[in-house]
Amino acid sequence: MIIAIDGSAASGKGTLARGLAAYLGFDYLDTGALYRAIALSLLNAGADINYINEKQAVKEAALLDLELTQSPEIRNDRIASLASKVAALGPVRAELLKLQRTFALTPPQGGGAVLDGRDIGTIVLPNADLKFFIDADIDIRAERRTKELLQSGQSVMFSDVLTEMKARDERDRTRSVAPLKASDNAITIDTSSMDEAEVLALALSHVDSAFSPKQ
Ligand code: DC
């Protein structure tokens, strides 16, 4: 069983994906971490943050050290912004397709898989068994992200986080390759006025109705 979750930054899609995977005993792949890891490896290789060399980005994607996806260093707004620019490059996305599909079809524990990102239900896994599209009001998302970054010890201001998030949303939604959008058969959840437990309970009710035997 494969569950695809797409959505905007800080919409709660990662929390939902982790919650569903833990509850169902499925493996989880955070595909945003792949793009963030490519951004970090570019910076580690001395790349100029204002000029992305497509060839170099494709090379970093092909040789990606998956350990980098676990690094706390990928969780800052500078990397998020660079990841979103790297993610707009078609050849970089193509390089990551196989890895994501292999994970979904042959998850490490041999059971089901939950993947979250921007194009999972539309491009990576159009035949996923269940698809969610998660969104929330931009001010609420920026507030959540500010809190998260402050809690992780980074010094940030709400207004800067909001500006960066607006720019990233715009880039992710309007790029020509695999833009962020809901797949036709995705279930949309607006998490603006919901807490994590409510979102998980709602998603689980959809999992139940999708997978319980029909009378
Ligand atoms: O989900 P995130 O914030 O960690 O993602 C970082 C960036 O990576 C995001 O701005 C867009 C890009 N991304 C993407 O284009 N496609 C995905 N499947 C996942 C992330």
Short mmCIF file of C-alpha atoms and ligand atoms in Angstrom, two decimals:
data_model
loop_
_atom_site.label_atom_id
_atom_site.label_comp_id
_atom_site.label_asym_id
_atom_site.label_seq_id
_atom_site.Cartn_x
_atom_site.Cartn_y
_atom_site.Cartn_z
CA MET A 1 0.00 0.00 0.00
CA ILE A 2 1.38 3.40 -0.99
CA ILE A 3 0.26 6.74 0.46
CA ALA A 4 1.29 9.95 -1.35
CA ILE A 5 1.19 13.25 0.53
CA ASP A 6 1.81 16.58 -1.17
CA GLY A 7 1.48 20.09 0.14
CA SER A 8 2.96 23.47 0.83
CA ALA A 9 5.83 24.27 3.20
CA ALA A 10 4.94 23.97 6.91
CA SER A 11 1.43 22.79 6.05
CA GLY A 12 1.82 19.82 8.38
CA LYS A 13 2.38 17.27 5.62
CA GLY A 14 5.63 15.93 7.14
CA THR A 15 4.06 15.54 10.58
CA LEU A 16 1.10 13.77 9.02
CA ALA A 17 3.33 11.52 6.90
CA ARG A 18 5.43 10.50 9.92
CA GLY A 19 2.29 9.97 12.01
CA LEU A 20 0.63 7.77 9.39
CA ALA A 21 3.82 5.75 8.83
CA ALA A 22 4.26 5.17 12.58
CA TYR A 23 0.60 4.26 13.10
CA LEU A 24 0.43 1.91 10.12
CA GLY A 25 3.97 0.48 10.52
CA PHE A 26 4.94 1.75 7.06
CA ASP A 27 8.26 3.15 5.86
CA TYR A 28 8.47 6.92 5.35
CA LEU A 29 10.42 8.94 2.79
CA ASP A 30 10.71 12.72 3.20
CA THR A 31 11.43 13.68 -0.42
CA GLY A 32 11.97 17.35 0.49
CA ALA A 33 15.02 16.18 2.45
CA LEU A 34 16.48 14.84 -0.83
CA TYR A 35 16.32 18.29 -2.45
CA ARG A 36 17.62 19.90 0.74
CA ALA A 37 20.52 17.42 0.83
CA ILE A 38 21.43 18.30 -2.77
CA ALA A 39 21.39 21.99 -1.78
CA LEU A 40 23.70 21.26 1.17
CA SER A 41 26.09 19.18 -0.91
CA LEU A 42 26.28 22.02 -3.46
CA LEU A 43 27.17 24.47 -0.70
CA ASN A 44 29.68 22.00 0.77
CA ALA A 45 31.28 21.78 -2.68
CA GLY A 46 31.69 25.57 -2.65
CA ALA A 47 28.86 26.44 -5.04
CA ASP A 48 27.65 30.04 -5.27
CA ILE A 49 24.18 30.21 -3.67
CA ASN A 50 23.10 32.84 -6.22
CA TYR A 51 24.12 30.89 -9.28
CA ILE A 52 23.14 27.25 -9.59
CA ASN A 53 25.15 25.31 -12.11
CA GLU A 54 22.67 22.74 -13.47
CA LYS A 55 25.37 20.22 -14.42
CA GLN A 56 26.87 20.36 -10.95
CA ALA A 57 23.43 20.02 -9.33
CA VAL A 58 22.65 16.94 -11.45
CA LYS A 59 26.02 15.45 -10.48
CA GLU A 60 25.34 16.06 -6.77
CA ALA A 61 21.91 14.44 -7.22
CA ALA A 62 23.43 11.38 -8.92
CA LEU A 63 26.08 10.96 -6.22
CA LEU A 64 23.81 12.00 -3.35
CA ASP A 65 25.01 10.90 0.08
CA LEU A 66 21.72 9.92 1.76
CA GLU A 67 23.32 10.51 5.19
CA LEU A 68 22.96 14.23 4.41
CA THR A 69 19.15 13.87 4.53
CA GLN A 70 19.54 13.22 8.28
CA SER A 71 21.76 16.23 8.91
CA PRO A 72 20.25 19.01 11.08
CA GLU A 73 22.11 21.40 8.76
CA ILE A 74 19.48 20.91 6.04
CA ARG A 75 16.78 22.38 8.33
CA ASN A 76 17.32 26.08 7.84
CA ASP A 77 15.68 28.63 5.55
CA ARG A 78 18.82 29.22 3.47
CA ILE A 79 18.90 25.55 2.51
CA ALA A 80 15.10 25.48 2.03
CA SER A 81 15.32 28.34 -0.43
CA LEU A 82 18.24 26.78 -2.35
CA ALA A 83 16.44 23.41 -2.35
CA SER A 84 13.43 25.02 -3.97
CA LYS A 85 15.66 26.52 -6.71
CA VAL A 86 17.45 23.21 -7.28
CA ALA A 87 14.06 21.45 -7.39
CA ALA A 88 12.97 23.62 -10.33
CA LEU A 89 15.60 21.92 -12.53
CA GLY A 90 14.05 19.09 -14.58
CA PRO A 91 17.24 16.99 -14.88
CA VAL A 92 17.71 17.08 -11.08
CA ARG A 93 14.14 15.87 -10.57
CA ALA A 94 14.63 13.14 -13.17
CA GLU A 95 17.73 11.95 -11.31
CA LEU A 96 15.69 11.47 -8.10
CA LEU A 97 12.68 9.74 -9.68
CA LYS A 98 14.05 6.20 -9.62
CA LEU A 99 15.14 6.39 -5.99
CA GLN A 100 11.67 7.58 -4.89
CA ARG A 101 9.79 4.98 -6.94
CA THR A 102 12.06 2.15 -5.77
CA PHE A 103 11.49 3.19 -2.16
CA ALA A 104 7.71 3.17 -2.64
CA LEU A 105 7.57 -0.14 -4.48
CA THR A 106 10.12 -1.98 -2.31
CA PRO A 107 10.10 -0.25 1.08
CA PRO A 108 12.90 -1.34 3.46
CA GLN A 109 10.56 -3.20 5.85
CA GLY A 110 8.67 -4.81 2.99
CA GLY A 111 5.26 -3.36 3.97
CA GLY A 112 3.66 -0.12 2.90
CA ALA A 113 5.21 3.27 2.21
CA VAL A 114 4.32 6.89 2.87
CA LEU A 115 6.09 9.56 0.78
CA ASP A 116 5.65 13.29 1.13
CA GLY A 117 6.70 16.16 -1.13
CA ARG A 118 5.31 18.38 -3.87
CA ASP A 119 4.81 16.04 -6.85
CA ILE A 120 4.34 12.61 -5.28
CA GLY A 121 0.69 12.12 -6.28
CA THR A 122 1.04 13.87 -9.64
CA ILE A 123 4.39 12.68 -11.06
CA VAL A 124 6.33 10.29 -8.83
CA LEU A 125 3.52 7.90 -7.90
CA PRO A 126 0.39 8.74 -9.93
CA ASN A 127 -1.00 5.28 -9.10
CA ALA A 128 -0.59 5.62 -5.32
CA ASP A 129 -3.39 3.89 -3.38
CA LEU A 130 -4.29 7.01 -1.43
CA LYS A 131 -3.35 10.66 -1.99
CA PHE A 132 -3.55 13.64 0.32
CA PHE A 133 -3.01 17.33 -0.45
CA ILE A 134 -2.21 19.35 2.67
CA ASP A 135 -2.39 23.13 2.84
CA ALA A 136 -2.93 25.97 5.34
CA ASP A 137 -3.11 29.73 5.45
CA ILE A 138 0.30 31.31 4.67
CA ASP A 139 0.44 33.37 7.91
CA ILE A 140 -0.26 30.29 10.00
CA ARG A 141 2.38 28.30 8.13
CA ALA A 142 4.95 31.06 8.57
CA GLU A 143 4.11 31.23 12.30
CA ARG A 144 4.59 27.46 12.64
CA ARG A 145 7.91 27.58 10.77
CA THR A 146 9.14 30.54 12.87
CA LYS A 147 8.35 28.62 16.08
CA GLU A 148 10.09 25.49 14.76
CA LEU A 149 13.23 27.42 13.78
CA LEU A 150 13.34 29.27 17.12
CA GLN A 151 12.91 25.99 18.97
CA SER A 152 15.85 24.52 17.06
CA GLY A 153 18.01 27.41 18.30
CA GLN A 154 18.04 29.53 15.09
CA SER A 155 17.43 33.24 15.42
CA VAL A 156 14.74 34.26 12.95
CA MET A 157 12.01 36.85 12.58
CA PHE A 158 8.43 36.10 11.55
CA SER A 159 8.49 38.73 8.78
CA ASP A 160 11.61 37.20 7.17
CA VAL A 161 10.19 33.68 7.38
CA LEU A 162 6.94 34.90 5.81
CA THR A 163 8.76 36.64 2.94
CA GLU A 164 10.94 33.60 2.26
CA MET A 165 7.93 31.27 2.40
CA LYS A 166 5.93 33.40 -0.05
CA ALA A 167 8.84 33.35 -2.52
CA ARG A 168 9.28 29.60 -2.11
CA ASP A 169 5.52 28.93 -2.52
CA GLU A 170 5.51 30.99 -5.70
CA ARG A 171 8.53 29.11 -7.10
CA ASP A 172 7.18 25.67 -6.13
CA ARG A 173 3.71 26.37 -7.57
CA THR A 174 4.68 28.08 -10.82
CA ARG A 175 7.75 26.18 -12.03
CA SER A 176 7.36 24.45 -15.37
CA VAL A 177 8.44 20.99 -14.18
CA ALA A 178 6.34 19.12 -11.59
CA PRO A 179 4.79 22.19 -9.92
CA LEU A 180 3.08 21.88 -6.56
CA LYS A 181 -0.59 21.12 -7.20
CA ALA A 182 -3.20 18.70 -5.98
CA SER A 183 -3.56 15.50 -7.96
CA ASP A 184 -7.09 15.07 -9.36
CA ASN A 185 -7.94 12.28 -6.96
CA ALA A 186 -6.22 13.68 -3.87
CA ILE A 187 -8.09 14.33 -0.62
CA THR A 188 -7.44 17.94 0.40
CA ILE A 189 -7.02 18.83 4.08
CA ASP A 190 -6.71 22.45 5.22
CA THR A 191 -4.83 22.29 8.53
CA SER A 192 -5.15 26.04 9.36
CA SER A 193 -7.36 25.45 12.38
CA MET A 194 -6.46 21.86 13.17
CA ASP A 195 -3.86 20.39 15.50
CA GLU A 196 -1.61 17.43 14.62
CA ALA A 197 -3.84 14.87 16.32
CA GLU A 198 -6.94 16.11 14.47
CA VAL A 199 -5.16 15.97 11.11
CA LEU A 200 -3.90 12.44 11.79
CA ALA A 201 -7.35 11.26 12.93
CA LEU A 202 -9.00 12.69 9.82
CA ALA A 203 -6.39 11.14 7.51
CA LEU A 204 -6.74 7.78 9.29
CA SER A 205 -10.50 7.86 8.76
CA HIS A 206 -9.79 8.17 5.01
CA VAL A 207 -7.25 5.33 5.21
CA ASP A 208 -9.91 3.19 6.91
CA SER A 209 -12.55 3.87 4.30
CA ALA A 210 -10.11 3.39 1.43
CA PHE A 211 -8.78 0.08 2.67
CA SER A 212 -11.62 -1.56 4.62
CA PRO A 213 -13.25 -4.39 2.64
CA LYS A 214 -16.29 -3.14 0.70
CA GLN A 215 -19.63 -4.80 1.60
O1 DC B 1 9.19 19.86 1.96
P1 DC B 1 10.45 20.72 2.11
O2 DC B 1 10.17 22.08 2.63
O3 DC B 1 11.50 20.02 2.92
O4 DC B 1 11.02 20.86 0.62
C1 DC B 1 12.12 21.68 0.29
C2 DC B 1 11.99 22.12 -1.16
O5 DC B 1 12.17 20.99 -2.01
C3 DC B 1 10.65 22.72 -1.54
O6 DC B 1 10.65 24.12 -1.53
C4 DC B 1 10.38 22.23 -2.93
C5 DC B 1 11.26 21.04 -3.11
N1 DC B 1 10.56 19.76 -3.24
C6 DC B 1 10.08 19.44 -4.48
O7 DC B 1 10.17 20.24 -5.41
N2 DC B 1 9.51 18.22 -4.69
C7 DC B 1 9.36 17.34 -3.69
N3 DC B 1 8.80 16.15 -3.94
C8 DC B 1 9.81 17.69 -2.40
C9 DC B 1 10.38 18.93 -2.20
#
